[in-house]
Coordinates of C-alpha atoms in Angstrom, one line a residue:
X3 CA 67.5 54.1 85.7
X4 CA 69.3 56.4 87.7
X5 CA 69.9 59.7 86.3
X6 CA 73.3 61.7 86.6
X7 CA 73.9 64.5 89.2
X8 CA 76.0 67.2 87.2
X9 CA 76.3 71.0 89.2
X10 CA 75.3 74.1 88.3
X11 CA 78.7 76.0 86.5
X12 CA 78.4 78.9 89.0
X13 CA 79.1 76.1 91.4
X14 CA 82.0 74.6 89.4
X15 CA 83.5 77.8 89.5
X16 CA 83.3 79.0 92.4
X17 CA 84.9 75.4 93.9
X18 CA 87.7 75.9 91.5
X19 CA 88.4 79.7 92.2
X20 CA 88.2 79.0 96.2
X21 CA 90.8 76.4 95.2
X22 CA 93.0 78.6 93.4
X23 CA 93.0 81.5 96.1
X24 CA 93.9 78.6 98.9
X25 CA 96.7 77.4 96.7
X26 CA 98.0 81.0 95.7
X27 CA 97.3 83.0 98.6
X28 CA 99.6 81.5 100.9
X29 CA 102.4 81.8 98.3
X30 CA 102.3 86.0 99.0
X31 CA 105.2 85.3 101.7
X32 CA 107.8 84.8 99.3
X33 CA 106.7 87.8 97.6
X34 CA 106.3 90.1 101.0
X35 CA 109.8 89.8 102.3
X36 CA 113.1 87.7 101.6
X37 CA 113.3 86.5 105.3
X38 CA 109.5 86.1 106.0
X39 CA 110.8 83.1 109.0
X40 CA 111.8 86.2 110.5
X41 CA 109.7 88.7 109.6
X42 CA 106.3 86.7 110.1
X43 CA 105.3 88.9 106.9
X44 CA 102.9 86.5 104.9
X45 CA 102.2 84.1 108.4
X46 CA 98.9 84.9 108.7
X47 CA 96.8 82.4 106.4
X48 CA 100.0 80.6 105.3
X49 CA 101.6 77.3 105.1
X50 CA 104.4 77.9 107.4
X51 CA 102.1 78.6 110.7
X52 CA 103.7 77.3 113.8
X53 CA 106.8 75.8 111.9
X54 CA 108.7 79.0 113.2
X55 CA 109.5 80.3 116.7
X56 CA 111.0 83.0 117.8
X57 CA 113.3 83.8 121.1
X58 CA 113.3 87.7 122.4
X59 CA 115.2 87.2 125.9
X60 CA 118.6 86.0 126.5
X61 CA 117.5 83.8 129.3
X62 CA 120.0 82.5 132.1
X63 CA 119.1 79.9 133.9
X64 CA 120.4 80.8 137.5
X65 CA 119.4 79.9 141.1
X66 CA 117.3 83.6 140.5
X67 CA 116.7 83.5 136.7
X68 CA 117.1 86.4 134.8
X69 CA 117.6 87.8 131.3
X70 CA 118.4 90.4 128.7
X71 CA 115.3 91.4 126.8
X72 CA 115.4 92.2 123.0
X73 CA 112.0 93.3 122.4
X74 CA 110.2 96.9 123.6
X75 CA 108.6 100.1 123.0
X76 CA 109.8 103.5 124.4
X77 CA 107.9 106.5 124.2
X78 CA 110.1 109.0 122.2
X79 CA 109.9 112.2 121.2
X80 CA 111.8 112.4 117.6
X81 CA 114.1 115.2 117.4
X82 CA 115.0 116.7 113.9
X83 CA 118.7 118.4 115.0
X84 CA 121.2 116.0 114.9
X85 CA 122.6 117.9 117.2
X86 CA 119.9 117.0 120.0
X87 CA 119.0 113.7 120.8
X88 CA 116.0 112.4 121.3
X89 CA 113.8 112.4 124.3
X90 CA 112.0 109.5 126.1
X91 CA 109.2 109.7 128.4
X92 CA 109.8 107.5 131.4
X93 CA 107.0 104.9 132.4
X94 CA 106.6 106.3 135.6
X95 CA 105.5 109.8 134.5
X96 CA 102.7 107.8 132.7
X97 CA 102.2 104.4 134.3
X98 CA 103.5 105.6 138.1
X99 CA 106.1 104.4 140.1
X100 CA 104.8 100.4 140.7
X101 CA 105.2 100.0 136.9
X102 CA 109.1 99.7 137.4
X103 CA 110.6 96.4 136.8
X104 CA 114.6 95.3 137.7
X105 CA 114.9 93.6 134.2
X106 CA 113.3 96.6 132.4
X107 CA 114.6 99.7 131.4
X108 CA 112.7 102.9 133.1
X109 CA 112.6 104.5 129.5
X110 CA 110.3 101.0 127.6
X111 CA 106.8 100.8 128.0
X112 CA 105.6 98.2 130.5
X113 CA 103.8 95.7 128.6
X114 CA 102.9 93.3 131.5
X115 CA 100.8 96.2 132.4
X116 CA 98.6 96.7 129.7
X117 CA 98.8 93.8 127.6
X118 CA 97.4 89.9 128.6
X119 CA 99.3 87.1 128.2
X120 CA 97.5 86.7 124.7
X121 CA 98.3 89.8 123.5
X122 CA 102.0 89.9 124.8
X123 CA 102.5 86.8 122.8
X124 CA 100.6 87.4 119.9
X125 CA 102.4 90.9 119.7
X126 CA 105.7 88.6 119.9
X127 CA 104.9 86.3 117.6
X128 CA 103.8 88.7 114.4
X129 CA 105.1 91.8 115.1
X130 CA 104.3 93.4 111.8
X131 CA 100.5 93.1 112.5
X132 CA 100.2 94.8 115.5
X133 CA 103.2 97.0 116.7
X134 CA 101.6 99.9 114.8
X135 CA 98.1 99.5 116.2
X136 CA 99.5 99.0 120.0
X137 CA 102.2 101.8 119.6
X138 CA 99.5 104.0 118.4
X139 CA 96.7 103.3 121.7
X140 CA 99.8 103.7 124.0
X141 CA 101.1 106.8 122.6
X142 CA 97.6 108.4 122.5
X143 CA 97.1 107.4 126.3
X144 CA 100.0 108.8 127.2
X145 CA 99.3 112.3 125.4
X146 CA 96.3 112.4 127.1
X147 CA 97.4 111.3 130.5
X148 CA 100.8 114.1 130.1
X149 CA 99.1 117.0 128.3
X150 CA 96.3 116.3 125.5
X151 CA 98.1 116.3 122.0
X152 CA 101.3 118.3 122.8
X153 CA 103.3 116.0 124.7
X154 CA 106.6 116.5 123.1
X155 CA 107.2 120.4 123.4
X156 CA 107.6 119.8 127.0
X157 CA 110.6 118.3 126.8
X158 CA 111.8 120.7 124.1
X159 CA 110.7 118.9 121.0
X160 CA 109.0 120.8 118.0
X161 CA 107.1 119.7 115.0
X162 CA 105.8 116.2 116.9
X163 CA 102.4 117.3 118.5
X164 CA 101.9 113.8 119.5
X165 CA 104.4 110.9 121.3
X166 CA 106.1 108.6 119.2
X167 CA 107.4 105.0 119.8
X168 CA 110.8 103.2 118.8
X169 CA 111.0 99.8 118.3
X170 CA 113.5 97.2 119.2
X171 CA 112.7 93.1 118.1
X172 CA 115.5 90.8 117.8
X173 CA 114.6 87.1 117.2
X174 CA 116.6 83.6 117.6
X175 CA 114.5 81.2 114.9
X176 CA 113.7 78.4 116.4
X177 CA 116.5 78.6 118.9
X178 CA 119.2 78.4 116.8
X179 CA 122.3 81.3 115.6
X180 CA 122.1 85.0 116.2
X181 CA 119.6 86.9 117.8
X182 CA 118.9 89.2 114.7
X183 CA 117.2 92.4 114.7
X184 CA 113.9 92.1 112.8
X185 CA 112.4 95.7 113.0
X186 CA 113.8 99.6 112.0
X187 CA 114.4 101.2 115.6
X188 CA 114.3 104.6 113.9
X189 CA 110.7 104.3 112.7
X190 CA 108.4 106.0 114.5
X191 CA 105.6 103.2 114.7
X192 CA 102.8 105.1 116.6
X193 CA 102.9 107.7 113.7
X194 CA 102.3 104.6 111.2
X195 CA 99.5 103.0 113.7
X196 CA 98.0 106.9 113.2
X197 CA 98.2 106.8 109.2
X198 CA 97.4 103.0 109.1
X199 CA 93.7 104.2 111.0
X200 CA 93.1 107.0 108.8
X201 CA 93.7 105.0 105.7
X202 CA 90.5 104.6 103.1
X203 CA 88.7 100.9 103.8
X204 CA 90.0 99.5 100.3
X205 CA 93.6 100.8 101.2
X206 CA 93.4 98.8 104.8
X207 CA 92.1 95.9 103.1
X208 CA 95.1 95.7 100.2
X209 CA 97.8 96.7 102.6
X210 CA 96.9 93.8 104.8
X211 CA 96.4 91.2 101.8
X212 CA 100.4 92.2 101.1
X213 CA 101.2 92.7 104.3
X214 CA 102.9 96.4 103.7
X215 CA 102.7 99.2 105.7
X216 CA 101.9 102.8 103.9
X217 CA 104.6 104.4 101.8
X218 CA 107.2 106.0 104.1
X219 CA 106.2 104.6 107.1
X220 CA 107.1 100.6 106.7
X221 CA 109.2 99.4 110.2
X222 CA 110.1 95.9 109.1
X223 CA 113.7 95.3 107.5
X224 CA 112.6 92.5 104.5
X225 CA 116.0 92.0 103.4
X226 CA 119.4 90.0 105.0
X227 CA 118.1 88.9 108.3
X228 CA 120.5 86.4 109.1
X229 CA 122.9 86.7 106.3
X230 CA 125.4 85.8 109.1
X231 CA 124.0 83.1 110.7
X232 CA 127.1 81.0 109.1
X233 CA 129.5 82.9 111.3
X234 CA 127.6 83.1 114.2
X235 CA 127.4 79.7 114.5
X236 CA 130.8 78.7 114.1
X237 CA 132.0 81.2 116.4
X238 CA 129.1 80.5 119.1
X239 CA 130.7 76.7 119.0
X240 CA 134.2 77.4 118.9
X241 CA 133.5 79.6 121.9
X242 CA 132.0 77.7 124.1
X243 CA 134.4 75.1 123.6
X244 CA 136.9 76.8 124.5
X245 CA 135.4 78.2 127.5
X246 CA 132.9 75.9 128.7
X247 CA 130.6 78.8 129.3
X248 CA 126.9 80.0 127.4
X249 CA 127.6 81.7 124.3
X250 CA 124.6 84.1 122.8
X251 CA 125.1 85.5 119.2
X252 CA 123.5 89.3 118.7
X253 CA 123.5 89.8 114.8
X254 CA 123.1 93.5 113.7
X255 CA 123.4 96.2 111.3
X256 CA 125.6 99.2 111.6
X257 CA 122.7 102.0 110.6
X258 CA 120.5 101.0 112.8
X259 CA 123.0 100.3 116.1
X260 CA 124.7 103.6 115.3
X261 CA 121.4 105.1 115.3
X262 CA 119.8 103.3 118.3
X263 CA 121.5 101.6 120.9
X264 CA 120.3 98.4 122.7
X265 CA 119.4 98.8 126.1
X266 CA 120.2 96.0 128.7
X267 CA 119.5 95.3 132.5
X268 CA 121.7 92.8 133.6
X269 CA 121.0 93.3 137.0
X270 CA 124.9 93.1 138.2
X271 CA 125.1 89.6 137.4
X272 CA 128.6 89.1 135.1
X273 CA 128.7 88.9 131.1
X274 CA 131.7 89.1 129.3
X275 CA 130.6 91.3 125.9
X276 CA 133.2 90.7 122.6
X277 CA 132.9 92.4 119.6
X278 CA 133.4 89.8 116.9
X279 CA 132.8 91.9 113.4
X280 CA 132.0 95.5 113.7
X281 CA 132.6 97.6 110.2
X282 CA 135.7 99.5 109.5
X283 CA 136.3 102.9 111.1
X284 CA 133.8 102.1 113.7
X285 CA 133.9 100.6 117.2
X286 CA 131.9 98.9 119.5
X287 CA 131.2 101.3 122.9
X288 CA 129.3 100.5 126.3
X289 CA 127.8 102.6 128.1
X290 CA 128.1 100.9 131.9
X291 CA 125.4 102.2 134.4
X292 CA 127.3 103.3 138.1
X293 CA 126.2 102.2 141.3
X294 CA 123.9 102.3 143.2
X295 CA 121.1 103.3 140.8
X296 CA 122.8 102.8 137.3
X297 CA 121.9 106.7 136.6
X298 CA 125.3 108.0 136.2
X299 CA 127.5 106.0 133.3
X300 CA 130.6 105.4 132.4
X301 CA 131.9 105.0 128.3
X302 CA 134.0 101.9 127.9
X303 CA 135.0 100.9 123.7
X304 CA 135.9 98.0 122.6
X305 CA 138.5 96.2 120.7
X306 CA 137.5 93.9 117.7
X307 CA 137.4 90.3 119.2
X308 CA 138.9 91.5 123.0
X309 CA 136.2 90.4 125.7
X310 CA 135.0 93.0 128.2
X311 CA 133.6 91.3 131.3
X312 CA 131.1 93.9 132.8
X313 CA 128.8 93.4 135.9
X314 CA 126.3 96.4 136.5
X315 CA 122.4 97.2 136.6
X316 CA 122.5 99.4 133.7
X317 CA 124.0 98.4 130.2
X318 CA 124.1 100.4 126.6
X319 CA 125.8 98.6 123.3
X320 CA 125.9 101.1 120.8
X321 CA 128.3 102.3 118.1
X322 CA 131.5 104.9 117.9
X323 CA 133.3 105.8 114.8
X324 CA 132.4 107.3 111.2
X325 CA 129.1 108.2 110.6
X326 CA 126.9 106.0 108.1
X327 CA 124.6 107.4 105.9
X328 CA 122.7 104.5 104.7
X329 CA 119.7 104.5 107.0
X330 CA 118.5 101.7 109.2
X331 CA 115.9 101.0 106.9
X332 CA 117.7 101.0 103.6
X333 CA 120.8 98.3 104.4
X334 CA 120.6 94.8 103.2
X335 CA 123.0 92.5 104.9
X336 CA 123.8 92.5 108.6
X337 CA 127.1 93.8 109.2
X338 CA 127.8 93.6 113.6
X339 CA 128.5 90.6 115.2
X340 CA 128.4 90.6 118.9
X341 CA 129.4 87.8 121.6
X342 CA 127.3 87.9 124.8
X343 CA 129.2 85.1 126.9
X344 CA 128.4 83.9 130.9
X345 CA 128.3 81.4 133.1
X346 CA 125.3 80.3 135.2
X347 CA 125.2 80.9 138.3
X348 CA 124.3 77.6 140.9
X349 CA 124.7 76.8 143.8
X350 CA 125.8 73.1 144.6
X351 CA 123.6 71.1 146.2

């Protein structure tokens, strides 16, 4: 007679708590941020892997194909008078003059040069694990390649004895609306790479389980990505109906554009740029790079829903107007809609 095989209750439990944490677990997306498609806060370990994709380049497919990049680091020295602005270290005090690239600003750090394919991607991908940690290693290598831990003075800055980094990340999810800014430009994210590392092991281990950065120093915006997704597609169809032309939606908030502009290299090929919503008392401004280096500029505002067509190497989008006080970090709804329209450029065969 055979006799029945019943485990040990250590082992019962232990089946039913590894259970329970692979049920639960997951679920700590919806708690970590509103728009965690976005945000990729909660991806790691989570139901939702490779459901999401995200677009960082406005990506015109030409004869010689080119595009506007939404996502990069520049070294910046944070200045406390708002009376100075602050300074960026160009790449080629740090990386040397082959580290220039025609669709890159002078002022962003030069990933490709760093960074593998891997990393580049996997930096993409879940920016809220390791922006911090790379911001941090590039902003230490560039104090010690400049001048050891006082970087910043040089160019007039005091009270920052180390380089900082701003942060730009817009994302398209899964290729469809606005390209939405995802991440606080006016974060210093090398100084949270530098707390995160000093941080007790238990500390480390909890902020990472809730995917938080420390108190003060958190550079992801968790709330009203894409709350005008709506618009931006009805306008993005409407438009290129009418014009039989590629429409791209930028989705933005006021704090953080007024703060922080975004910085283009169009490499003289035409876009027509139209300010769709913009906040009252404000107004969209470029700021249009001269020939033949782009170094000198030109200040050009724009008029709510009047297109600008604009052809340079050197492009700014920023904001003019009343001054907000809500910072980047504390607004909940995206309030800028911009219309980025061209046409490809082919040649017929």
């Amino acid at each position: 007679e055979k006799k029945s095989y019943l485990p040990p209750k250590y082992m019962l439990f232990f089946v039913l708590a590894w259970t329970t944490w692979q049920f639960l677990f997951p679920l700590r997306m919806f708690i970590a941020s509103d728009n965690f498609p976005h945000t990729r806060l909660g991806y790691r370990y989570s139901w939702t892997m490779m459901l999401h994709t995200s677009n960082n380049i406005i990506q015109r497919h030409d004869d010689n194909p080119s595009g506007l990049i939404l996502h990069y680091m520049s070294p910046t020295c944070f200045s406390n008078d708002d009376k100075r602005p602050d300074q960026f270290m160009p790449r080629s005090v740090y990386a040397g003059p082959d580290s220039e690239h025609p669709m890159q600003d002078g002022r962003t750090v030069p990933f490709y040069n760093g960074m593998d394919i891997r990393q580049n991607l996997m930096l993409g991908i879940m920016p809220a694990h390791f922006a911090a940690r790379i911001a941090k290693s590039i902003g230490d290598n560039i104090d010690n390649i400049v001048n050891g831990a006082d970087t910043c003075s040089q160019v007039g800055v005091a009270g920052q004895a180390k380089m900082g980094m701003h942060y730009v990340y817009f994302g398209k999810l899964n290729n469809r609306g606005a390209y939405c800014r995802v991440v606080d430009p006016t974060v210093d994210i090398a100084k949270t790479g530098r707390v995160q590392a000093l941080l007790p092991f238990w500390r480390k281990v909890l902020y990472s389980l809730i995917d938080q950065r420390p108190p003060g120093h958190e550079f992801m915006l968790k709330k009203g990505i894409g709350s005008l997704k709506q618009e931006a597609l009805t306008v993005k169809a409407n438009m290129e109906k009418a014009s039989n032309q590629t429409v791209e939606m930028l989705s933005d908030r006021a704090a953080c554009l007024q703060r922080k502009p975004i910085w283009f290299k169009p490499l003289l090929k035409t876009y027509t740029i139209i300010p769709v919503r913009i906040p009252e008392g404000m107004q969209l401004e470029l700021k249009i790079g001269q020939p033949p280096d782009g170094k000198s500029f030109t200040r050009e505002p724009l008029k709510l829903r009047e297109p600008y067509h604009v052809s340079t190497t050197s492009l700014e989008i920023g904001l003019t107007g009343r001054k907000i006080r809500q910072t980047c970090g504390e607004t909940d709804v995206e309030d800028v809609l911009i219309a980025i329209v061209y046409k490809e450029e082919k040649s017929s065969v």
